[in-house]
Amino acid sequence: MKLKMIILYWFTLFANVSNGQATHIVGQSGEIDTSVSAVHGFIDTDSIELRHFRDSYKEKYGSDDFDYTEKKEEKSAFIKFLERLFRNTAENTGGGMALVFIWLIRIILLLCILYGVYVLVSVLMGKEGTWFFKKSDVKRLTYGITEEDIAGTDYHEWIQKAVKDGDFRSAVRYHYLFTLQKLSGKGHIDFHRDKTNTDYRYEIRDKKLAGAFGYVSYIYDHAWYGAFDMNEGDYRLAAVAFDDTIKMI
């Protein structure tokens, strides 16, 4: 009996001690210490410096050094013309022979345009235009004239013969050569086979005479180098202009 009492006593004592410890632990866990000293080790106490972008940063990064966009080379006017000329050829044709034919026509057209520009520039510069497949008669006759020829040739005879044969273009040419002969004989120009009408005009110091020579040179260029057909009426008007210029020399 005494043994049971002793065991019950110690069991009760042990249960009270355990209950007290649990209560103390719960009390401690329910209380949170928020003092600075308790959390000091977990707070970043370093100073923070607030920085701002400069007002000019857009100008710096907006320069060409920071421009990474791909720039395309500017196309010339001629290249743009070619692109327009050959644009949409494939879409507008069924391909095959039709495509080849369209390209061929356009290439021929382009060559004709280029040759037309060449002839126009040749006429304006006082040079000869040559055809593709044969030598021009104009070129052969022009290269046959030398300094000795222009000094000793009787152009009146050649003019009359050309008019009689109805070759009014050649008659205009002989009028022009006769004018050069007179200008050279009077010392207004220094004749040379490689000089142009513009060269001779700049050599003439008399402005009125230079203007008249420029006009008959224009007639000669269009009648001879331009290969224009002339009738007798056209020739008579040209002959009057040449005669008036001769009188001024």
PDB file of C-alpha atoms in Angstrom:
ATOM      1  CA  MET A   1       0.000   0.000   0.000  1.00  0.00           C
ATOM      2  CA  LYS A   2       2.748   2.366   0.954  1.00  0.00           C
ATOM      3  CA  LEU A   3       4.563   1.481  -2.250  1.00  0.00           C
ATOM      4  CA  LYS A   4       1.508   2.540  -4.370  1.00  0.00           C
ATOM      5  CA  MET A   5       1.229   5.805  -2.480  1.00  0.00           C
ATOM      6  CA  ILE A   6       4.878   6.588  -3.101  1.00  0.00           C
ATOM      7  CA  ILE A   7       4.557   5.848  -6.837  1.00  0.00           C
ATOM      8  CA  LEU A   8       1.410   8.025  -7.114  1.00  0.00           C
ATOM      9  CA  TYR A   9       3.164  10.852  -5.312  1.00  0.00           C
ATOM     10  CA  TRP A  10       6.155  10.891  -7.627  1.00  0.00           C
ATOM     11  CA  PHE A  11       3.908  10.580 -10.690  1.00  0.00           C
ATOM     12  CA  THR A  12       1.859  13.619  -9.650  1.00  0.00           C
ATOM     13  CA  LEU A  13       4.995  15.619  -8.875  1.00  0.00           C
ATOM     14  CA  PHE A  14       6.508  14.825 -12.285  1.00  0.00           C
ATOM     15  CA  ALA A  15       3.326  15.839 -14.137  1.00  0.00           C
ATOM     16  CA  ASN A  16       3.197  19.256 -12.413  1.00  0.00           C
ATOM     17  CA  VAL A  17       6.806  20.033 -13.312  1.00  0.00           C
ATOM     18  CA  SER A  18       6.269  19.141 -16.965  1.00  0.00           C
ATOM     19  CA  ASN A  19       3.129  21.288 -17.146  1.00  0.00           C
ATOM     20  CA  GLY A  20       4.964  24.274 -15.729  1.00  0.00           C
ATOM     21  CA  GLN A  21       7.773  24.043 -18.230  1.00  0.00           C
ATOM     22  CA  ALA A  22       5.320  23.851 -21.126  1.00  0.00           C
ATOM     23  CA  THR A  23       3.480  26.903 -19.852  1.00  0.00           C
ATOM     24  CA  HIS A  24       6.716  28.806 -19.594  1.00  0.00           C
ATOM     25  CA  ILE A  25       7.693  27.849 -23.158  1.00  0.00           C
ATOM     26  CA  VAL A  26       4.331  28.929 -24.522  1.00  0.00           C
ATOM     27  CA  GLY A  27       4.619  32.181 -22.699  1.00  0.00           C
ATOM     28  CA  GLN A  28       8.041  32.810 -24.120  1.00  0.00           C
ATOM     29  CA  SER A  29       6.971  31.949 -27.685  1.00  0.00           C
ATOM     30  CA  GLY A  30       3.978  34.252 -27.467  1.00  0.00           C
ATOM     31  CA  GLU A  31       6.057  37.261 -26.477  1.00  0.00           C
ATOM     32  CA  ILE A  32       8.036  38.908 -29.337  1.00  0.00           C
ATOM     33  CA  ASP A  33      10.878  41.258 -28.506  1.00  0.00           C
ATOM     34  CA  THR A  34      10.833  44.040 -31.061  1.00  0.00           C
ATOM     35  CA  SER A  35      13.481  46.184 -29.541  1.00  0.00           C
ATOM     36  CA  VAL A  36      16.271  47.604 -31.732  1.00  0.00           C
ATOM     37  CA  SER A  37      18.851  45.658 -29.774  1.00  0.00           C
ATOM     38  CA  ALA A  38      17.079  42.407 -30.558  1.00  0.00           C
ATOM     39  CA  VAL A  39      16.893  42.950 -34.340  1.00  0.00           C
ATOM     40  CA  HIS A  40      20.015  45.055 -34.825  1.00  0.00           C
ATOM     41  CA  GLY A  41      21.889  42.255 -36.505  1.00  0.00           C
ATOM     42  CA  PHE A  42      19.209  41.898 -39.208  1.00  0.00           C
ATOM     43  CA  ILE A  43      18.903  45.580 -40.345  1.00  0.00           C
ATOM     44  CA  ASP A  44      21.084  47.090 -43.147  1.00  0.00           C
ATOM     45  CA  THR A  45      22.373  50.264 -41.623  1.00  0.00           C
ATOM     46  CA  ASP A  46      24.468  51.386 -44.645  1.00  0.00           C
ATOM     47  CA  SER A  47      23.615  54.847 -46.092  1.00  0.00           C
ATOM     48  CA  ILE A  48      21.731  54.926 -49.451  1.00  0.00           C
ATOM     49  CA  GLU A  49      22.666  57.519 -52.133  1.00  0.00           C
ATOM     50  CA  LEU A  50      19.865  58.380 -54.562  1.00  0.00           C
ATOM     51  CA  ARG A  51      21.218  58.919 -58.104  1.00  0.00           C
ATOM     52  CA  HIS A  52      19.468  60.576 -61.075  1.00  0.00           C
ATOM     53  CA  PHE A  53      19.958  60.466 -64.888  1.00  0.00           C
ATOM     54  CA  ARG A  54      21.585  63.525 -66.397  1.00  0.00           C
ATOM     55  CA  ASP A  55      19.378  65.734 -68.532  1.00  0.00           C
ATOM     56  CA  SER A  56      21.748  65.346 -71.521  1.00  0.00           C
ATOM     57  CA  TYR A  57      21.871  61.561 -71.560  1.00  0.00           C
ATOM     58  CA  LYS A  58      19.508  61.395 -74.563  1.00  0.00           C
ATOM     59  CA  GLU A  59      21.851  63.579 -76.602  1.00  0.00           C
ATOM     60  CA  LYS A  60      24.837  61.369 -75.768  1.00  0.00           C
ATOM     61  CA  TYR A  61      23.146  58.104 -76.701  1.00  0.00           C
ATOM     62  CA  GLY A  62      21.364  59.677 -79.667  1.00  0.00           C
ATOM     63  CA  SER A  63      24.606  60.340 -81.582  1.00  0.00           C
ATOM     64  CA  ASP A  64      25.739  58.408 -84.667  1.00  0.00           C
ATOM     65  CA  ASP A  65      28.098  56.286 -82.520  1.00  0.00           C
ATOM     66  CA  PHE A  66      25.087  54.638 -80.870  1.00  0.00           C
ATOM     67  CA  ASP A  67      22.967  54.384 -84.025  1.00  0.00           C
ATOM     68  CA  TYR A  68      22.873  50.688 -84.918  1.00  0.00           C
ATOM     69  CA  THR A  69      20.162  50.882 -87.550  1.00  0.00           C
ATOM     70  CA  GLU A  70      21.171  49.509 -90.957  1.00  0.00           C
ATOM     71  CA  LYS A  71      21.564  52.291 -93.495  1.00  0.00           C
ATOM     72  CA  LYS A  72      20.926  51.592 -97.173  1.00  0.00           C
ATOM     73  CA  GLU A  73      23.023  53.263 -99.854  1.00  0.00           C
ATOM     74  CA  GLU A  74      21.170  55.957-101.787  1.00  0.00           C
ATOM     75  CA  LYS A  75      20.370  54.808-105.315  1.00  0.00           C
ATOM     76  CA  SER A  76      21.245  56.974-108.278  1.00  0.00           C
ATOM     77  CA  ALA A  77      18.594  58.375-110.587  1.00  0.00           C
ATOM     78  CA  PHE A  78      19.728  56.036-113.377  1.00  0.00           C
ATOM     79  CA  ILE A  79      19.398  52.946-111.168  1.00  0.00           C
ATOM     80  CA  LYS A  80      15.913  54.072-110.092  1.00  0.00           C
ATOM     81  CA  PHE A  81      14.997  54.495-113.760  1.00  0.00           C
ATOM     82  CA  LEU A  82      16.150  50.942-114.526  1.00  0.00           C
ATOM     83  CA  GLU A  83      14.153  49.589-111.602  1.00  0.00           C
ATOM     84  CA  ARG A  84      11.012  51.337-112.818  1.00  0.00           C
ATOM     85  CA  LEU A  85      11.678  50.131-116.358  1.00  0.00           C
ATOM     86  CA  PHE A  86      11.961  46.466-115.398  1.00  0.00           C
ATOM     87  CA  ARG A  87       9.571  46.457-112.418  1.00  0.00           C
ATOM     88  CA  ASN A  88       6.898  43.772-112.179  1.00  0.00           C
ATOM     89  CA  THR A  89       8.015  42.094-115.421  1.00  0.00           C
ATOM     90  CA  ALA A  90       7.783  38.622-113.953  1.00  0.00           C
ATOM     91  CA  GLU A  91       4.360  39.239-112.400  1.00  0.00           C
ATOM     92  CA  ASN A  92       2.885  40.658-115.592  1.00  0.00           C
ATOM     93  CA  THR A  93       4.026  37.821-117.841  1.00  0.00           C
ATOM     94  CA  GLY A  94       3.541  34.105-117.879  1.00  0.00           C
ATOM     95  CA  GLY A  95       7.291  33.458-117.831  1.00  0.00           C
ATOM     96  CA  GLY A  96       9.275  31.536-120.394  1.00  0.00           C
ATOM     97  CA  MET A  97       9.570  33.067-123.861  1.00  0.00           C
ATOM     98  CA  ALA A  98       7.145  35.870-123.002  1.00  0.00           C
ATOM     99  CA  LEU A  99       9.446  37.004-120.202  1.00  0.00           C
ATOM    100  CA  VAL A 100      12.503  36.902-122.460  1.00  0.00           C
ATOM    101  CA  PHE A 101      10.657  38.862-125.154  1.00  0.00           C
ATOM    102  CA  ILE A 102       9.585  41.608-122.721  1.00  0.00           C
ATOM    103  CA  TRP A 103      13.120  41.970-121.421  1.00  0.00           C
ATOM    104  CA  LEU A 104      14.504  42.095-124.939  1.00  0.00           C
ATOM    105  CA  ILE A 105      12.078  44.842-125.966  1.00  0.00           C
ATOM    106  CA  ARG A 106      12.912  46.922-122.918  1.00  0.00           C
ATOM    107  CA  ILE A 107      16.664  46.543-123.398  1.00  0.00           C
ATOM    108  CA  ILE A 108      16.326  47.646-127.026  1.00  0.00           C
ATOM    109  CA  LEU A 109      14.234  50.598-125.879  1.00  0.00           C
ATOM    110  CA  LEU A 110      16.890  51.567-123.331  1.00  0.00           C
ATOM    111  CA  LEU A 111      19.642  51.353-125.960  1.00  0.00           C
ATOM    112  CA  CYS A 112      17.615  53.560-128.308  1.00  0.00           C
ATOM    113  CA  ILE A 113      17.196  56.144-125.554  1.00  0.00           C
ATOM    114  CA  LEU A 114      20.919  56.134-124.782  1.00  0.00           C
ATOM    115  CA  TYR A 115      21.805  56.470-128.460  1.00  0.00           C
ATOM    116  CA  GLY A 116      19.326  59.321-128.855  1.00  0.00           C
ATOM    117  CA  VAL A 117      20.991  61.138-125.971  1.00  0.00           C
ATOM    118  CA  TYR A 118      24.389  60.516-127.567  1.00  0.00           C
ATOM    119  CA  VAL A 119      23.279  61.956-130.905  1.00  0.00           C
ATOM    120  CA  LEU A 120      21.722  64.989-129.216  1.00  0.00           C
ATOM    121  CA  VAL A 121      24.884  65.708-127.231  1.00  0.00           C
ATOM    122  CA  SER A 122      26.983  65.217-130.359  1.00  0.00           C
ATOM    123  CA  VAL A 123      24.926  67.784-132.263  1.00  0.00           C
ATOM    124  CA  LEU A 124      25.048  70.307-129.411  1.00  0.00           C
ATOM    125  CA  MET A 125      28.813  69.896-129.033  1.00  0.00           C
ATOM    126  CA  GLY A 126      29.452  70.259-132.737  1.00  0.00           C
ATOM    127  CA  LYS A 127      30.596  66.637-133.058  1.00  0.00           C
ATOM    128  CA  GLU A 128      29.393  63.922-135.379  1.00  0.00           C
ATOM    129  CA  GLY A 129      27.057  61.110-134.461  1.00  0.00           C
ATOM    130  CA  THR A 130      27.972  57.750-135.945  1.00  0.00           C
ATOM    131  CA  TRP A 131      25.547  54.947-136.719  1.00  0.00           C
ATOM    132  CA  PHE A 132      26.035  51.477-135.318  1.00  0.00           C
ATOM    133  CA  PHE A 133      26.678  49.448-138.434  1.00  0.00           C
ATOM    134  CA  LYS A 134      28.295  51.783-140.924  1.00  0.00           C
ATOM    135  CA  LYS A 135      30.494  54.826-141.098  1.00  0.00           C
ATOM    136  CA  SER A 136      28.754  58.094-141.696  1.00  0.00           C
ATOM    137  CA  ASP A 137      29.385  59.914-144.988  1.00  0.00           C
ATOM    138  CA  VAL A 138      29.428  63.077-142.943  1.00  0.00           C
ATOM    139  CA  LYS A 139      32.404  61.832-140.973  1.00  0.00           C
ATOM    140  CA  ARG A 140      34.314  60.810-144.093  1.00  0.00           C
ATOM    141  CA  LEU A 141      33.808  64.195-145.765  1.00  0.00           C
ATOM    142  CA  THR A 142      34.657  66.173-142.627  1.00  0.00           C
ATOM    143  CA  TYR A 143      37.964  64.407-142.095  1.00  0.00           C
ATOM    144  CA  GLY A 144      38.869  65.145-145.715  1.00  0.00           C
ATOM    145  CA  ILE A 145      39.209  68.865-144.911  1.00  0.00           C
ATOM    146  CA  THR A 146      42.668  70.121-143.939  1.00  0.00           C
ATOM    147  CA  GLU A 147      44.178  73.539-143.278  1.00  0.00           C
ATOM    148  CA  GLU A 148      45.493  73.643-146.858  1.00  0.00           C
ATOM    149  CA  ASP A 149      42.092  72.688-148.307  1.00  0.00           C
ATOM    150  CA  ILE A 150      40.183  75.420-146.524  1.00  0.00           C
ATOM    151  CA  ALA A 151      42.726  78.054-147.580  1.00  0.00           C
ATOM    152  CA  GLY A 152      42.846  77.201-151.278  1.00  0.00           C
ATOM    153  CA  THR A 153      39.376  75.811-152.104  1.00  0.00           C
ATOM    154  CA  ASP A 154      36.959  77.760-154.304  1.00  0.00           C
ATOM    155  CA  TYR A 155      33.767  77.159-152.347  1.00  0.00           C
ATOM    156  CA  HIS A 156      31.609  79.229-154.724  1.00  0.00           C
ATOM    157  CA  GLU A 157      32.073  76.522-157.316  1.00  0.00           C
ATOM    158  CA  TRP A 158      31.208  73.762-154.869  1.00  0.00           C
ATOM    159  CA  ILE A 159      28.123  75.640-153.649  1.00  0.00           C
ATOM    160  CA  GLN A 160      26.788  76.148-157.159  1.00  0.00           C
ATOM    161  CA  LYS A 161      27.352  72.503-158.056  1.00  0.00           C
ATOM    162  CA  ALA A 162      25.568  71.263-154.932  1.00  0.00           C
ATOM    163  CA  VAL A 163      22.572  73.550-155.525  1.00  0.00           C
ATOM    164  CA  LYS A 164      22.361  72.429-159.149  1.00  0.00           C
ATOM    165  CA  ASP A 165      22.322  68.774-158.029  1.00  0.00           C
ATOM    166  CA  GLY A 166      19.646  69.507-155.402  1.00  0.00           C
ATOM    167  CA  ASP A 167      22.043  68.563-152.584  1.00  0.00           C
ATOM    168  CA  PHE A 168      21.120  71.459-150.314  1.00  0.00           C
ATOM    169  CA  ARG A 169      22.671  69.926-147.205  1.00  0.00           C
ATOM    170  CA  SER A 170      26.073  69.851-148.904  1.00  0.00           C
ATOM    171  CA  ALA A 171      25.529  73.393-150.121  1.00  0.00           C
ATOM    172  CA  VAL A 172      25.006  74.527-146.510  1.00  0.00           C
ATOM    173  CA  ARG A 173      28.179  72.697-145.531  1.00  0.00           C
ATOM    174  CA  TYR A 174      30.198  74.522-148.204  1.00  0.00           C
ATOM    175  CA  HIS A 175      28.723  77.849-147.037  1.00  0.00           C
ATOM    176  CA  TYR A 176      29.957  77.045-143.541  1.00  0.00           C
ATOM    177  CA  LEU A 177      33.464  76.107-144.728  1.00  0.00           C
ATOM    178  CA  PHE A 178      33.573  79.259-146.826  1.00  0.00           C
ATOM    179  CA  THR A 179      32.715  81.259-143.698  1.00  0.00           C
ATOM    180  CA  LEU A 180      35.580  79.589-141.816  1.00  0.00           C
ATOM    181  CA  GLN A 181      37.870  80.386-144.728  1.00  0.00           C
ATOM    182  CA  LYS A 182      36.984  84.067-144.555  1.00  0.00           C
ATOM    183  CA  LEU A 183      37.277  84.227-140.756  1.00  0.00           C
ATOM    184  CA  SER A 184      40.684  82.553-140.863  1.00  0.00           C
ATOM    185  CA  GLY A 185      41.899  84.807-143.686  1.00  0.00           C
ATOM    186  CA  LYS A 186      40.966  87.933-141.717  1.00  0.00           C
ATOM    187  CA  GLY A 187      42.640  86.665-138.540  1.00  0.00           C
ATOM    188  CA  HIS A 188      39.419  86.240-136.536  1.00  0.00           C
ATOM    189  CA  ILE A 189      40.064  82.541-135.921  1.00  0.00           C
ATOM    190  CA  ASP A 190      42.937  80.065-136.111  1.00  0.00           C
ATOM    191  CA  PHE A 191      41.509  77.195-138.152  1.00  0.00           C
ATOM    192  CA  HIS A 192      42.191  73.635-137.052  1.00  0.00           C
ATOM    193  CA  ARG A 193      40.346  70.470-138.006  1.00  0.00           C
ATOM    194  CA  ASP A 194      39.890  69.360-134.383  1.00  0.00           C
ATOM    195  CA  LYS A 195      38.290  72.583-133.172  1.00  0.00           C
ATOM    196  CA  THR A 196      34.553  72.914-132.607  1.00  0.00           C
ATOM    197  CA  ASN A 197      32.124  75.675-133.441  1.00  0.00           C
ATOM    198  CA  THR A 198      32.252  76.785-129.831  1.00  0.00           C
ATOM    199  CA  ASP A 199      36.039  77.068-129.987  1.00  0.00           C
ATOM    200  CA  TYR A 200      35.823  79.318-133.040  1.00  0.00           C
ATOM    201  CA  ARG A 201      33.099  81.456-131.512  1.00  0.00           C
ATOM    202  CA  TYR A 202      35.210  82.160-128.430  1.00  0.00           C
ATOM    203  CA  GLU A 203      38.128  83.178-130.639  1.00  0.00           C
ATOM    204  CA  ILE A 204      36.070  85.892-132.390  1.00  0.00           C
ATOM    205  CA  ARG A 205      36.480  89.125-130.421  1.00  0.00           C
ATOM    206  CA  ASP A 206      33.769  91.053-132.233  1.00  0.00           C
ATOM    207  CA  LYS A 207      30.632  90.182-130.273  1.00  0.00           C
ATOM    208  CA  LYS A 208      28.255  90.965-133.120  1.00  0.00           C
ATOM    209  CA  LEU A 209      30.252  88.838-135.533  1.00  0.00           C
ATOM    210  CA  ALA A 210      30.517  86.072-132.932  1.00  0.00           C
ATOM    211  CA  GLY A 211      26.735  86.086-132.544  1.00  0.00           C
ATOM    212  CA  ALA A 212      26.194  85.859-136.288  1.00  0.00           C
ATOM    213  CA  PHE A 213      28.697  83.018-136.531  1.00  0.00           C
ATOM    214  CA  GLY A 214      26.924  81.192-133.719  1.00  0.00           C
ATOM    215  CA  TYR A 215      23.631  81.404-135.644  1.00  0.00           C
ATOM    216  CA  VAL A 216      25.032  80.029-138.925  1.00  0.00           C
ATOM    217  CA  SER A 217      26.867  77.333-136.949  1.00  0.00           C
ATOM    218  CA  TYR A 218      23.502  76.321-135.515  1.00  0.00           C
ATOM    219  CA  ILE A 219      22.060  76.067-139.042  1.00  0.00           C
ATOM    220  CA  TYR A 220      25.028  74.017-140.188  1.00  0.00           C
ATOM    221  CA  ASP A 221      24.863  71.613-137.227  1.00  0.00           C
ATOM    222  CA  HIS A 222      21.189  70.845-137.734  1.00  0.00           C
ATOM    223  CA  ALA A 223      21.353  70.643-141.528  1.00  0.00           C
ATOM    224  CA  TRP A 224      24.516  68.545-141.762  1.00  0.00           C
ATOM    225  CA  TYR A 225      25.066  66.587-138.543  1.00  0.00           C
ATOM    226  CA  GLY A 226      21.354  66.266-137.858  1.00  0.00           C
ATOM    227  CA  ALA A 227      20.893  64.752-141.351  1.00  0.00           C
ATOM    228  CA  PHE A 228      17.695  66.762-141.867  1.00  0.00           C
ATOM    229  CA  ASP A 229      16.202  66.909-145.329  1.00  0.00           C
ATOM    230  CA  MET A 230      16.259  70.421-146.746  1.00  0.00           C
ATOM    231  CA  ASN A 231      14.190  71.761-149.614  1.00  0.00           C
ATOM    232  CA  GLU A 232      15.141  74.710-151.765  1.00  0.00           C
ATOM    233  CA  GLY A 233      13.181  77.158-149.633  1.00  0.00           C
ATOM    234  CA  ASP A 234      15.024  76.098-146.484  1.00  0.00           C
ATOM    235  CA  TYR A 235      18.337  76.449-148.285  1.00  0.00           C
ATOM    236  CA  ARG A 236      17.571  79.975-149.522  1.00  0.00           C
ATOM    237  CA  LEU A 237      16.897  81.160-145.969  1.00  0.00           C
ATOM    238  CA  ALA A 238      20.128  79.560-144.743  1.00  0.00           C
ATOM    239  CA  ALA A 239      22.120  81.067-147.633  1.00  0.00           C
ATOM    240  CA  VAL A 240      20.909  84.593-146.714  1.00  0.00           C
ATOM    241  CA  ALA A 241      22.156  84.102-143.128  1.00  0.00           C
ATOM    242  CA  PHE A 242      25.561  82.951-144.363  1.00  0.00           C
ATOM    243  CA  ASP A 243      25.836  85.861-146.837  1.00  0.00           C
ATOM    244  CA  ASP A 244      25.010  88.370-144.068  1.00  0.00           C
ATOM    245  CA  THR A 245      27.732  86.869-141.863  1.00  0.00           C
ATOM    246  CA  ILE A 246      30.280  87.027-144.688  1.00  0.00           C
ATOM    247  CA  LYS A 247      29.524  90.740-145.135  1.00  0.00           C
ATOM    248  CA  MET A 248      30.389  91.371-141.463  1.00  0.00           C
ATOM    249  CA  ILE A 249      33.866  89.819-141.716  1.00  0.00           C
TER     250      ILE A 249
END
